[in-house]
mmCIF file of C-alpha atoms and ligand atoms in Angstrom:
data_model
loop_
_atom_site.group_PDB
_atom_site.id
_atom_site.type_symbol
_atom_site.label_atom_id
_atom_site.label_comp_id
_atom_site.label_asym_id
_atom_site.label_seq_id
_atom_site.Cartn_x
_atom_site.Cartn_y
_atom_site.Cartn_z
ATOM 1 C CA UNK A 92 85.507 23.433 17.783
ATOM 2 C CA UNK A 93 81.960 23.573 19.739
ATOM 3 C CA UNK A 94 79.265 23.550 17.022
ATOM 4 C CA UNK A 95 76.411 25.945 18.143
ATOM 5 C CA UNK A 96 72.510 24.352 17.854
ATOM 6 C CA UNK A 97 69.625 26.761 16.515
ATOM 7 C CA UNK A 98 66.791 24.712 16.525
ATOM 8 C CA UNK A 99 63.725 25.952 14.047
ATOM 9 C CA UNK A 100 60.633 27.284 15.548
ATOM 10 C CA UNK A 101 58.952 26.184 12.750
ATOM 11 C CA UNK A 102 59.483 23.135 11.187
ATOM 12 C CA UNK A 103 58.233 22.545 7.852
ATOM 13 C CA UNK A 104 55.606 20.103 6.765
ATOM 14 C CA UNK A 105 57.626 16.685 5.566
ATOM 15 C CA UNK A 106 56.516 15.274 1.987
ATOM 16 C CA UNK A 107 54.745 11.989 1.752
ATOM 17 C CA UNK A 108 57.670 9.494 1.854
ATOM 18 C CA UNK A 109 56.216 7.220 -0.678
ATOM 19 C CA UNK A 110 57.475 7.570 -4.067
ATOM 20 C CA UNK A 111 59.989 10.674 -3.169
ATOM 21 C CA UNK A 112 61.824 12.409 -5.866
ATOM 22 C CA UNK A 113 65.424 12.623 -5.993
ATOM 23 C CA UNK A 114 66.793 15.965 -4.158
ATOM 24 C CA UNK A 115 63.658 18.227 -4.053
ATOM 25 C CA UNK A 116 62.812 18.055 -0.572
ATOM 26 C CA UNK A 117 65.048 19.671 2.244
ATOM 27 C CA UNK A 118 65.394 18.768 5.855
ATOM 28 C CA UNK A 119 64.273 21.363 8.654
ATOM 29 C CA UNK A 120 68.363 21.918 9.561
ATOM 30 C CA UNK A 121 71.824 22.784 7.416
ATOM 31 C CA UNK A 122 75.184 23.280 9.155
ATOM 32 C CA UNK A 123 77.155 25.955 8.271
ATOM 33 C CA UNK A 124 80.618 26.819 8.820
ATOM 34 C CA UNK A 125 82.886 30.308 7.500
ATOM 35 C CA UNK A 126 86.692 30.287 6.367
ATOM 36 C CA UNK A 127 88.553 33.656 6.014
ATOM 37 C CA UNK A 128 92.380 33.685 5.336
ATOM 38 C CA UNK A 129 94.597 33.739 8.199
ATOM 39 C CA UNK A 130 91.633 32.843 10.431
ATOM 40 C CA UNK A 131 90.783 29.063 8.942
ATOM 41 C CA UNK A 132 87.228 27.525 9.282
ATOM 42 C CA UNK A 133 85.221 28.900 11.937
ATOM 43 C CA UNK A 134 81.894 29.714 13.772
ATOM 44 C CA UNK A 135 80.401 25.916 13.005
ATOM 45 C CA UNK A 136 76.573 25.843 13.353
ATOM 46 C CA UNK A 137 73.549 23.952 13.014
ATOM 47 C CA UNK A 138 70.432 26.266 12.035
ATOM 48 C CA UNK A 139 67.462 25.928 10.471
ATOM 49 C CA UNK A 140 67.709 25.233 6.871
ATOM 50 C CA UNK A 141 67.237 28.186 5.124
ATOM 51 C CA UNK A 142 68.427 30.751 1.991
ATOM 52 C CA UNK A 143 71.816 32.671 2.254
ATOM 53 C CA UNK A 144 72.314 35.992 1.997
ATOM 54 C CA UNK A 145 75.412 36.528 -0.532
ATOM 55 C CA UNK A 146 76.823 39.623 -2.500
ATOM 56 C CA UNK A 147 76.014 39.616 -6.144
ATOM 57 C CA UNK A 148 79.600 39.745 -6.653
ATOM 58 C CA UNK A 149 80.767 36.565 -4.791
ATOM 59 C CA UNK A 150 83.577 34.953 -6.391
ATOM 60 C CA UNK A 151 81.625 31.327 -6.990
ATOM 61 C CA UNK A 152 78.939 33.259 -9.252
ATOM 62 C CA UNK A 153 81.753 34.163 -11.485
ATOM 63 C CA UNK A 154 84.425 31.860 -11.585
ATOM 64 C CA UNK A 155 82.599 28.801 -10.274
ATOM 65 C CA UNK A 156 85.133 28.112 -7.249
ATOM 66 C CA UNK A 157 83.003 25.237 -5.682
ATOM 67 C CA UNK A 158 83.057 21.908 -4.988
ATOM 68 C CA UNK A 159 80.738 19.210 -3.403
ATOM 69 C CA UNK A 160 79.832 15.661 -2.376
ATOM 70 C CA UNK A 161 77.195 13.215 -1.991
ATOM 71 C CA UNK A 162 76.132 10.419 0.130
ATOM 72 C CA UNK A 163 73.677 8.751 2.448
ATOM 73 C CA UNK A 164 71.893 8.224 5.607
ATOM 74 C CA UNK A 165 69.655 5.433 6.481
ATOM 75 C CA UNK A 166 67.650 4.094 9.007
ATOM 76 C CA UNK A 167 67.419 0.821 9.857
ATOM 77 C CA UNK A 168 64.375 -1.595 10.978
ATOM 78 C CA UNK A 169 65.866 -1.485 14.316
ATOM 79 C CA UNK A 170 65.499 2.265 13.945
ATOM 80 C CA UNK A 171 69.478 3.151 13.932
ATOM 81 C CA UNK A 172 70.987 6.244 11.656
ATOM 82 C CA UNK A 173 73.184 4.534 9.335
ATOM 83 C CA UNK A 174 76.026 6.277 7.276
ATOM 84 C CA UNK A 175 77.613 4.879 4.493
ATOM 85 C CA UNK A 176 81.458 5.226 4.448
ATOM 86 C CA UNK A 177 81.165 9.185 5.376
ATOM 87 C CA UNK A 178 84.956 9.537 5.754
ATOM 88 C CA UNK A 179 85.809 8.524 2.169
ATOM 89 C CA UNK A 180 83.089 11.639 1.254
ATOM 90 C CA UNK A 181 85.399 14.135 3.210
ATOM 91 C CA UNK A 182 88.576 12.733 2.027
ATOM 92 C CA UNK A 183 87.575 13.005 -1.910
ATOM 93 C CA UNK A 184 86.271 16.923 -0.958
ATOM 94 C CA UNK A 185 89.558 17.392 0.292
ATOM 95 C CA UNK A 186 91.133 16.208 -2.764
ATOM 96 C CA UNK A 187 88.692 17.905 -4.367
ATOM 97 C CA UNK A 188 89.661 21.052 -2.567
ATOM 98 C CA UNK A 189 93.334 21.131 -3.297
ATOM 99 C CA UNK A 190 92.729 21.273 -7.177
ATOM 100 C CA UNK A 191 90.183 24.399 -6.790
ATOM 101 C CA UNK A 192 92.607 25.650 -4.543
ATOM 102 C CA UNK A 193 89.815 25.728 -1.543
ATOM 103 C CA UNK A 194 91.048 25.146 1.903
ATOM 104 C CA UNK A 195 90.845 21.609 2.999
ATOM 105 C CA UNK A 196 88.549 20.335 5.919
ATOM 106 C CA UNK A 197 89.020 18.772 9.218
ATOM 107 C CA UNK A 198 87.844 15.138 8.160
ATOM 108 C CA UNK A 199 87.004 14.169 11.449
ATOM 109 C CA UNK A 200 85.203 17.084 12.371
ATOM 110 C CA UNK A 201 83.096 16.678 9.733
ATOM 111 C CA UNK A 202 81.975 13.700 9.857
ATOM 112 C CA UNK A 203 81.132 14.681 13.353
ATOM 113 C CA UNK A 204 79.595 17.723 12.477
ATOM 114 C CA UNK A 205 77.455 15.717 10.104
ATOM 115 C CA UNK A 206 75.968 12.959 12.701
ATOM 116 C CA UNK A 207 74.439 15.576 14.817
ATOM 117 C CA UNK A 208 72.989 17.019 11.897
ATOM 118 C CA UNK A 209 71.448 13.942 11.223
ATOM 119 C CA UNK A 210 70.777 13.062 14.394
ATOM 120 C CA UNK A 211 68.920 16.534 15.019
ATOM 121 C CA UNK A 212 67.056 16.071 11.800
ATOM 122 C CA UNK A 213 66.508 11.859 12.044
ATOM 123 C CA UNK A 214 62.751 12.191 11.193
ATOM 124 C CA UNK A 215 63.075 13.478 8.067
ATOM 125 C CA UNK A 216 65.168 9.730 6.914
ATOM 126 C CA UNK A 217 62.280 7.713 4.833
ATOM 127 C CA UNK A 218 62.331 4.271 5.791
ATOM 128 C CA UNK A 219 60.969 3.395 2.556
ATOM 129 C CA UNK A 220 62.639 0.766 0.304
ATOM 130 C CA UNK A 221 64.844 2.470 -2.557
ATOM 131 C CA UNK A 222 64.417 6.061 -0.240
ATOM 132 C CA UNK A 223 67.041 7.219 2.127
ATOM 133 C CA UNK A 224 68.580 10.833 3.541
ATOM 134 C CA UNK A 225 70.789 12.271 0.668
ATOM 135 C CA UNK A 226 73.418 14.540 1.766
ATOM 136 C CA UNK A 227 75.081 17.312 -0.096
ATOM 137 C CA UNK A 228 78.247 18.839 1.867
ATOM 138 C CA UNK A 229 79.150 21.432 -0.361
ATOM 139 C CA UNK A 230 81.948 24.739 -0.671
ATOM 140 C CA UNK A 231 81.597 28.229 -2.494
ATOM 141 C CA UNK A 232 84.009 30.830 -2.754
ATOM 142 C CA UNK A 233 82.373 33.929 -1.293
ATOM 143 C CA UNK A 234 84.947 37.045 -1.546
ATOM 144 C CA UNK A 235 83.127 39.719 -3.458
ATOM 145 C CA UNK A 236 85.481 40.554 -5.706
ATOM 146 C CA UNK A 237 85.545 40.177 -9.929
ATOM 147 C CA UNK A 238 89.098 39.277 -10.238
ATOM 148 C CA UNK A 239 90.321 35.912 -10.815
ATOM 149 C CA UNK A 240 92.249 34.337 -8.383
ATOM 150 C CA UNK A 241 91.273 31.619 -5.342
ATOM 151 C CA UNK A 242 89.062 33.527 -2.705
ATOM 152 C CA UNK A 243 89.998 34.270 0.787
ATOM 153 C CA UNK A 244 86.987 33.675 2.508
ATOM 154 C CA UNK A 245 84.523 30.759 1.900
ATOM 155 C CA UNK A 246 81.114 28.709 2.806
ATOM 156 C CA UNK A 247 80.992 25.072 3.643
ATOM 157 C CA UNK A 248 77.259 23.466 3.787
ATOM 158 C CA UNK A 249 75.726 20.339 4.512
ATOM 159 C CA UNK A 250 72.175 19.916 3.541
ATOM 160 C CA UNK A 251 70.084 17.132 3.205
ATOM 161 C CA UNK A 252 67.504 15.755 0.919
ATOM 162 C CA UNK A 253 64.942 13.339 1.746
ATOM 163 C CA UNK A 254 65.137 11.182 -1.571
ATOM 164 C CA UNK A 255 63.579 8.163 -3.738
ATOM 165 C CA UNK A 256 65.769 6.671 -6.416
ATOM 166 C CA UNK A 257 68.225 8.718 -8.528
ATOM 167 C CA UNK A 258 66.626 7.034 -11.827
ATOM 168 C CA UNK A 259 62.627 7.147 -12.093
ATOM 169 C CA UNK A 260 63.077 3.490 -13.708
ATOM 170 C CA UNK A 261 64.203 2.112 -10.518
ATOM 171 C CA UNK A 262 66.098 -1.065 -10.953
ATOM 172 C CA UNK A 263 64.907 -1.224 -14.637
ATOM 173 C CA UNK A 264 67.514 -0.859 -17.004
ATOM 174 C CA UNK A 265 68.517 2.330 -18.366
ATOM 175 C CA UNK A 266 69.447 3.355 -22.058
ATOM 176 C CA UNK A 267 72.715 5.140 -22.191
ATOM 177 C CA UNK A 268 74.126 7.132 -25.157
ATOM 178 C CA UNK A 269 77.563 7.368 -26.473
ATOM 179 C CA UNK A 270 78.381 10.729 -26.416
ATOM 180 C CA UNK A 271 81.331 11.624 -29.869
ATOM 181 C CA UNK A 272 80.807 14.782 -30.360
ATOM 182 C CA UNK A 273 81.319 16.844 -26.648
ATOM 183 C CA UNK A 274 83.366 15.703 -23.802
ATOM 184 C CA UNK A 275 83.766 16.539 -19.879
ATOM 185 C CA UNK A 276 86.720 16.675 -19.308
ATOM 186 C CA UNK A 277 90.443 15.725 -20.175
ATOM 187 C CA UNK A 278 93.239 15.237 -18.163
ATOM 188 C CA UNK A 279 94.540 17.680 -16.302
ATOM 189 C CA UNK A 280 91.244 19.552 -16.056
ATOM 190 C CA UNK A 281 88.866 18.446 -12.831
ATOM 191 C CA UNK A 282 87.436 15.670 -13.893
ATOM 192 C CA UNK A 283 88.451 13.736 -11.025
ATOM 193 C CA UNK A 284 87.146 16.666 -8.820
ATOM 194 C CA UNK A 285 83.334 16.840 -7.381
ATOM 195 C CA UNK A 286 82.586 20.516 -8.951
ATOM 196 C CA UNK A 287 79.795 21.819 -9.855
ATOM 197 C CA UNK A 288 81.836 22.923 -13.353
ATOM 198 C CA UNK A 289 82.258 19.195 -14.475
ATOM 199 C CA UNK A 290 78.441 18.603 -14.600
ATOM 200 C CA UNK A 291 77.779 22.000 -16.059
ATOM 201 C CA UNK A 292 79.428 21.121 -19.256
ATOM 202 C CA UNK A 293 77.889 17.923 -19.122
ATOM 203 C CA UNK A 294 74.166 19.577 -19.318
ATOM 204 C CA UNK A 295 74.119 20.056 -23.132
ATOM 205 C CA UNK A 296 74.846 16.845 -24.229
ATOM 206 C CA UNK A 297 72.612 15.454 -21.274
ATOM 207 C CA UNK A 298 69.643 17.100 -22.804
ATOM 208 C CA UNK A 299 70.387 15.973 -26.535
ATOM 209 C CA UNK A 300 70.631 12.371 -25.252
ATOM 210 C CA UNK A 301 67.260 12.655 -23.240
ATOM 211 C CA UNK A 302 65.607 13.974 -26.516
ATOM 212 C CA UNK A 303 66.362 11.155 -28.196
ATOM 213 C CA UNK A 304 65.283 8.760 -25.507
ATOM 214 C CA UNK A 305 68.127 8.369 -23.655
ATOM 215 C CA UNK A 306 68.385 8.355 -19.699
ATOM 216 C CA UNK A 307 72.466 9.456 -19.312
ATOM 217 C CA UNK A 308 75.535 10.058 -21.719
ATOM 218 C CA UNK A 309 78.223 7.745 -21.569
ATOM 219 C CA UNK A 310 81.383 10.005 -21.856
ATOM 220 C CA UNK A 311 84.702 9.081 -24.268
ATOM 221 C CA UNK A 312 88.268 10.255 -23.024
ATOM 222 C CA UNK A 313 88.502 13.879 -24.103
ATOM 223 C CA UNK A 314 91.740 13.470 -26.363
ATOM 224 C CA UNK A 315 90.640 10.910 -28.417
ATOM 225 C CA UNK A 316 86.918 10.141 -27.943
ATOM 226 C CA UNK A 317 88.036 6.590 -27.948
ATOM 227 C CA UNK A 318 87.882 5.203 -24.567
ATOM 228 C CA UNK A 319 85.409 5.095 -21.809
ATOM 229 C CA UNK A 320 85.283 7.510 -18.875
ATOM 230 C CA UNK A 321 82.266 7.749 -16.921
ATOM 231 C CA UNK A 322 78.114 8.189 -17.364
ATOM 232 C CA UNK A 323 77.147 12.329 -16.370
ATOM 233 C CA UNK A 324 76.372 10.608 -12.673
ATOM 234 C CA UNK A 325 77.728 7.958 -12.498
ATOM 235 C CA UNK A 326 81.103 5.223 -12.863
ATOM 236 C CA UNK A 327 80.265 2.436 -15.076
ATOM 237 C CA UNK A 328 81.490 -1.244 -15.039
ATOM 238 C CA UNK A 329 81.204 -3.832 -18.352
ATOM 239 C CA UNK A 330 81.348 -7.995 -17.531
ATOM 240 C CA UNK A 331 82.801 -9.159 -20.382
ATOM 241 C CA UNK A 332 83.411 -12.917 -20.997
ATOM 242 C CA UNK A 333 83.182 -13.577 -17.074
ATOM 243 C CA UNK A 334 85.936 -10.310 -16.191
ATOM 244 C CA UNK A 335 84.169 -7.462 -14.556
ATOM 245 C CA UNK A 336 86.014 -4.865 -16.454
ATOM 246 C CA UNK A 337 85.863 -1.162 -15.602
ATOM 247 C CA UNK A 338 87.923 1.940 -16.302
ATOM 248 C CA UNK A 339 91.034 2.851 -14.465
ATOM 249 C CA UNK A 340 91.278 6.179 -12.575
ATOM 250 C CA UNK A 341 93.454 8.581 -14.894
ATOM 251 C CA UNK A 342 92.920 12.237 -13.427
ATOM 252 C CA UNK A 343 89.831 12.743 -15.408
ATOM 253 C CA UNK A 344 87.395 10.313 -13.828
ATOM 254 C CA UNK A 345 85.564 10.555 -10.664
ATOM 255 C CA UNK A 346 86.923 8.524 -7.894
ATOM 256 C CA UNK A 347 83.199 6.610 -6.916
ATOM 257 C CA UNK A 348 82.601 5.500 -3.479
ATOM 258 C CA UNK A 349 80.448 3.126 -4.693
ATOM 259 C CA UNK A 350 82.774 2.070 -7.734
ATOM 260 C CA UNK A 351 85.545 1.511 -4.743
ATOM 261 C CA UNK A 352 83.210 -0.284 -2.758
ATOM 262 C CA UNK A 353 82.118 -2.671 -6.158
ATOM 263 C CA UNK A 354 85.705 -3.576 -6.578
ATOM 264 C CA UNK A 355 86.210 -4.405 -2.920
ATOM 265 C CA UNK A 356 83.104 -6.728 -3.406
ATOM 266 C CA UNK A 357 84.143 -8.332 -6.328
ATOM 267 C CA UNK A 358 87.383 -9.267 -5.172
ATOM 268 C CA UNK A 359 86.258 -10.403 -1.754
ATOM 269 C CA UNK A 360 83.678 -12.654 -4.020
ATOM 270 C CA UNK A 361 86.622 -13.763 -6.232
ATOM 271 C CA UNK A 362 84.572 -12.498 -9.031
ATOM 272 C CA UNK A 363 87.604 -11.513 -11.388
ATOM 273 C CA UNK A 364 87.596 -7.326 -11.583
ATOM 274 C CA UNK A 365 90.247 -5.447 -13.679
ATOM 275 C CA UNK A 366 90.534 -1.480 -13.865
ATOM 276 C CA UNK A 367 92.188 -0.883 -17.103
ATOM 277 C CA UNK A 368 91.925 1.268 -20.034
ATOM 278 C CA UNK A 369 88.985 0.315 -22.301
ATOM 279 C CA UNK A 370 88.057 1.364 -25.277
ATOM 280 C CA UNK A 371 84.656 1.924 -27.137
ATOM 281 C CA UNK A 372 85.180 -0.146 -29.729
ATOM 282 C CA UNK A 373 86.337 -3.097 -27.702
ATOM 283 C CA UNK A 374 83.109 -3.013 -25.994
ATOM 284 C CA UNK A 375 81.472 -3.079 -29.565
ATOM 285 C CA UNK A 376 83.170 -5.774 -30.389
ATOM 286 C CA UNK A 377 82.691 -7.956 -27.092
ATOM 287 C CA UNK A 378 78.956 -7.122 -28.052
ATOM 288 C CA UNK A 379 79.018 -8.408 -31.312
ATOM 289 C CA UNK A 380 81.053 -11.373 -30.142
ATOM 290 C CA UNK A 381 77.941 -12.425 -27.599
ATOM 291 C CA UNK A 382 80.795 -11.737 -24.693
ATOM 292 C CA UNK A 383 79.154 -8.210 -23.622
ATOM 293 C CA UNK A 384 77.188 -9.902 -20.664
ATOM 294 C CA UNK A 385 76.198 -7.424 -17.884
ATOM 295 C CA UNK A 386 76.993 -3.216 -17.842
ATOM 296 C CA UNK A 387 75.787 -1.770 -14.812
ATOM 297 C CA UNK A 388 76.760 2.099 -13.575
ATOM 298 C CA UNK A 389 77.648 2.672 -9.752
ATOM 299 C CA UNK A 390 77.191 6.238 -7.686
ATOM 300 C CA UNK A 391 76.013 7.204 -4.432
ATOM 301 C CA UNK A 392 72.460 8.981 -5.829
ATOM 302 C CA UNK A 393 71.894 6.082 -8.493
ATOM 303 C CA UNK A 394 73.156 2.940 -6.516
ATOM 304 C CA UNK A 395 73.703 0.895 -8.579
ATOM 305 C CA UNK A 396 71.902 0.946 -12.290
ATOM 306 C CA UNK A 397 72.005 -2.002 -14.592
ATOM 307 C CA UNK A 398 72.352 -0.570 -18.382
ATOM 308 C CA UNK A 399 70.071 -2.299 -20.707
ATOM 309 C CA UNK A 400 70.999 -0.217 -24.146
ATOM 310 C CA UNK A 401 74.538 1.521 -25.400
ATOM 311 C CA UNK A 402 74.303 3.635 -28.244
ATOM 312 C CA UNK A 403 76.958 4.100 -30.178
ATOM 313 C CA UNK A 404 76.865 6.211 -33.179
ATOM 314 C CA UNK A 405 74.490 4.226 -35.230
ATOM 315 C CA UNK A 406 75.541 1.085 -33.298
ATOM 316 C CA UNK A 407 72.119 -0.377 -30.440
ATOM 317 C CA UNK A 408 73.583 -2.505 -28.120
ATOM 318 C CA UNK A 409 71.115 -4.365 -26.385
ATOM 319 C CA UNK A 410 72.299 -5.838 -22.674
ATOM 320 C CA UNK A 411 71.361 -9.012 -21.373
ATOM 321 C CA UNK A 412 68.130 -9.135 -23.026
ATOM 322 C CA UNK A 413 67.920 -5.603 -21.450
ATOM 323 C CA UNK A 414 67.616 -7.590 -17.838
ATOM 324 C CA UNK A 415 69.085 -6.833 -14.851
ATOM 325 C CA UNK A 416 72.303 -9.269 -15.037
ATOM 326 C CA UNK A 417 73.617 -11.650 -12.070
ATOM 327 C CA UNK A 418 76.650 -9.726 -10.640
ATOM 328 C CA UNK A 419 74.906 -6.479 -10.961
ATOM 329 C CA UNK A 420 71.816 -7.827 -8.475
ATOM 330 C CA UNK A 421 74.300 -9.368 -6.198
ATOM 331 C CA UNK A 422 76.507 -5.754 -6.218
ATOM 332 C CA UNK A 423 72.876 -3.839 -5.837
ATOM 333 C CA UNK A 424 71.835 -6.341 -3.191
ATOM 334 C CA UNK A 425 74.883 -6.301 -1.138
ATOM 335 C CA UNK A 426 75.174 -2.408 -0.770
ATOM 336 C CA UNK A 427 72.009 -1.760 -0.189
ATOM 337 C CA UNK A 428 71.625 -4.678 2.306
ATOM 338 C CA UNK A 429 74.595 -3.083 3.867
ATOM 339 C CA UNK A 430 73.195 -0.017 3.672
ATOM 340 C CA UNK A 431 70.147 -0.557 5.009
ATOM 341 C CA UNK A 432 71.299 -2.786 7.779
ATOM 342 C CA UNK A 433 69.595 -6.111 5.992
ATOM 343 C CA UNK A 434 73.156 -7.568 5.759
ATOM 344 C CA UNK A 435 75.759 -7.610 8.051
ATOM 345 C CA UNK A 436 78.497 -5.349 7.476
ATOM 346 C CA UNK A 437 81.500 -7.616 7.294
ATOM 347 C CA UNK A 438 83.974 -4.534 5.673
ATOM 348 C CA UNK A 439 83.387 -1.894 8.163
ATOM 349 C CA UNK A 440 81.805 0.266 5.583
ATOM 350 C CA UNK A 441 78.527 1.951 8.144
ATOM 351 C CA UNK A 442 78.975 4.821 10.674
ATOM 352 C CA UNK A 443 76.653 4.585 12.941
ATOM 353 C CA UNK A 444 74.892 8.095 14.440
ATOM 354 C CA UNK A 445 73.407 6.912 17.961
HETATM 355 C C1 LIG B 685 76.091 11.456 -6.330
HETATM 356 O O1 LIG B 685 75.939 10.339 -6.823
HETATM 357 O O2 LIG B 685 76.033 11.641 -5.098
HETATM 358 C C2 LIG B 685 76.358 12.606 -7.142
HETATM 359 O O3 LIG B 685 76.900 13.547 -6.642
HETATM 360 C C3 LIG B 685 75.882 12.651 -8.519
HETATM 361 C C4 LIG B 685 74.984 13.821 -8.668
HETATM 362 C C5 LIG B 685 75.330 14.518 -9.891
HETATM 363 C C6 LIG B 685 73.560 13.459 -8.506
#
C-alpha cells in the first residue's frame, strides 16, 4: 500500500527541548490509516497532526474497544533516527488486537509506515540527554452504533510526543506503594493487553498512592492479592541475594519490551535472572533478611527506574540506602547507550530510519 504525504502549511512552534515533559507536546505530522469489514486497512496517510472528527456514538466512547503502544525514537550524535526494537511494538498490538477482537496489522508495513513519519517529522527528536521522540501507535473502534459487539470499521494512529523523562525524579529513586485493597486485572481479563481499559482502573488507586506520597502502585495478583504483578507503568524486577528475580508472564501482566530486553542483558552478562512467581511477602522477608538488594521497574516511557521505598501495608522498605543499585545502572546504562547510539548495538535491537 502507497502511503499518501500531506505536508502542513503551518507548522507549529516546537517547545524548548530542555527539561520537556512527558507526552504534552505533539509533532507537526500523525499517520492515519481506516479499516472497514470486508475491505481491511486502507487509505494510509501522513497529514498534519491534527483533531478527528468522530460521531458521538462511536463504539470506543462506549465500550472502550482500543488498544495502543509505546516506544521511541532517537537521534544520535552522528545525527541518525534511531528506533528501538519497533517490530516487537507491532507484534504485542497485534496480540493485543486479537483479545479486543480488533483486526490485526501488517507488521512490516508499519514499521515502515512509522520511519517516514519520523523521518518527515525528524526535527521535532530532542537530542537532549534523558529526552527522546515518544511514539503512541494507537486503535479505536469507530462504528457508531450503541450495541455491544466488536466494530466493523476502525482508526489506527501514530502520533508522536517530543518527551523528557517519564518520572520528574529522573534517575532518583522512586517510592512505590503496595496496592491490597484494588487490583488491575486477573487472569483472563487484558492485563497482558496494551488498552487503554487496564490503566483506567488503575487511576483510582494511582491517585490514593500519590496522596500519600507515593510516585506508582505496585499491583498484587487479582485472586489473591498475594503476589506481584506489575507497577501502573511499568514491569518491575527485585535482586535478591545476587538472583535478579522478576515475575513470570501469566496472562495478566504486560509483556515489557524493556523487561524482555533486561532479561536478554542479564543473561548475556551471566548475571543470574529467574522469571517466577513471587510473592509479597517473600520480598518482605528478603528485606528483613538484609537480602532485598536492588528493585528497579523497566518500561519504554520510564526506562528504567530504580525503586528506593516499597510500602507495604504498614511495612517501609527502604532500598539500597534508597540509591540507585549496581545492576540497575548497568541495565539503565546499557539501553540507553544503545539507545542513544553511545554503545554499540551488539543484539540487533535499533532500526535505523535513514
Ligand atoms: C509506555 O511505557 O510506553 C507505556 O505505554 C506506559 C504508559 C502508560 C506511559
Amino acid at each position: 500500500m502507497n502511503i499518501s504525504i500531506t505536508k502542513t502549511t503551518t507548522p507549529k512552534a516546537k517547545p524548548t527541548m530542555d527539561n520537556l515533559p512527558f507526552g504534552k507536546y505533539f509533532s507537526d505530522h500523525m499517520f492515519v490509516m481506516d479499516y472497514a469489514e470486508g475491505k481491511g486497512w486502507y487509505d494510509p496517510r501522513i497529514v498534519p497532526y491534527g483533531p478527528l472528527e468522530l460521531e458521538p456514538s462511536a463504539m470506543v466512547f462506549h465500550y472502550a474497544q482500543e488498544i495502543f503502544e509505546g516506544l521511541k525514537a532517537y537521534k544520535s550524535k552522528d545525527g541518525h533516527v534511531r528506533l528501538f526494537r519497533p517490530y516487537k511494538n507491532f507484534e504485542r498490538m497485534n496480540v493485543s488486537a486479537e483479545r479486543l477482537a480488533i483486526p490485526a496489522l501488517d507488521v512490516d508495513f508499519c514499521v515502515d509506515a512509522l520511519k517516514q513519519l519520523v523521518e518527515l517529522d525528524r526535527d521535532w527528536i530532542p537530542e537532549q540527554e534523558g529526552a527522546s521522540l515518544y511514539i503512541r501507535p494507537f486503535i479505536i473502534a469507530t462504528d457508531e452504533y450503541l450495541g455491544v459487539r466488536p466494530s466493523d470499521t476502525y482508526k489506527f494512529l501514530i502520533i508522536c510526543s517530543p518527551s523528557g523523562l517519564y518520572y520528574p525524579e529522573g534517575l532518583d529513586p522512586v517510592k512505590i506503594y503496595v496496592e491490597d485493597k484494588y487490583v488491575r486485572t486477573v487472569r483472563g481479563a487484558t492485563g497482558f493487553t496494551k488498552t487503554g481499559g487496564n490503566y483506567a482502573s488503575s487511576i483510582k488507586a494511582q491517585v490514593i498512592a500519590h496522596e500519600r506520597g507515593y510516585s506508582q502502585v505496585l499491583w498484587l495478583d487479582g485472586v489473591e492479592q498475594k503476589y506481584v504483578e506489575e507497577v501502573g507503568s511499568m514491569n518491575i524486577f527485585f535482586k535478591i541475594d545476587g538472583e535478579v528475580v522478576t515475575p513470570m508472564l501469566n496472562g495478566s501482566i504486560l509483556s515489557g519490551i524493556t523487561r524482555m530486553s533486561t532479561i536478554e542483558l542479564l543473561k548475556k552478562w551471566g548475571v543470574p535472572v529467574s522469571e517466577r512467581r513471587i510473592s509479597i511477602q517473600e520480598i518482605f522477608d528478603a528485606y528483613q533478611a538484609g537480602k532485598l538488594e536492588e528493585c528497579f521497574g523497566t518500561g519504554t516511557a520510564a526506562i528504567i527506574s530504580p525503586v528506593g521505598e516499597l510500602r507495604w501495608e504498614d511495612h517501609v522498605m527502604t532500598i539500597n540506602d534508597n540509591q540507585i543499585g549496581e545492576i540497575t545502572q548497568r541495565v539503565f546504562d546499557t539501553i540507553t547507550g544503545i539507545q542513544t547510539g553511545t554503545m554499540p548495538d551488539e543484539m540487533n535491537w535499533v532500526v535505523t530510519v535513514d
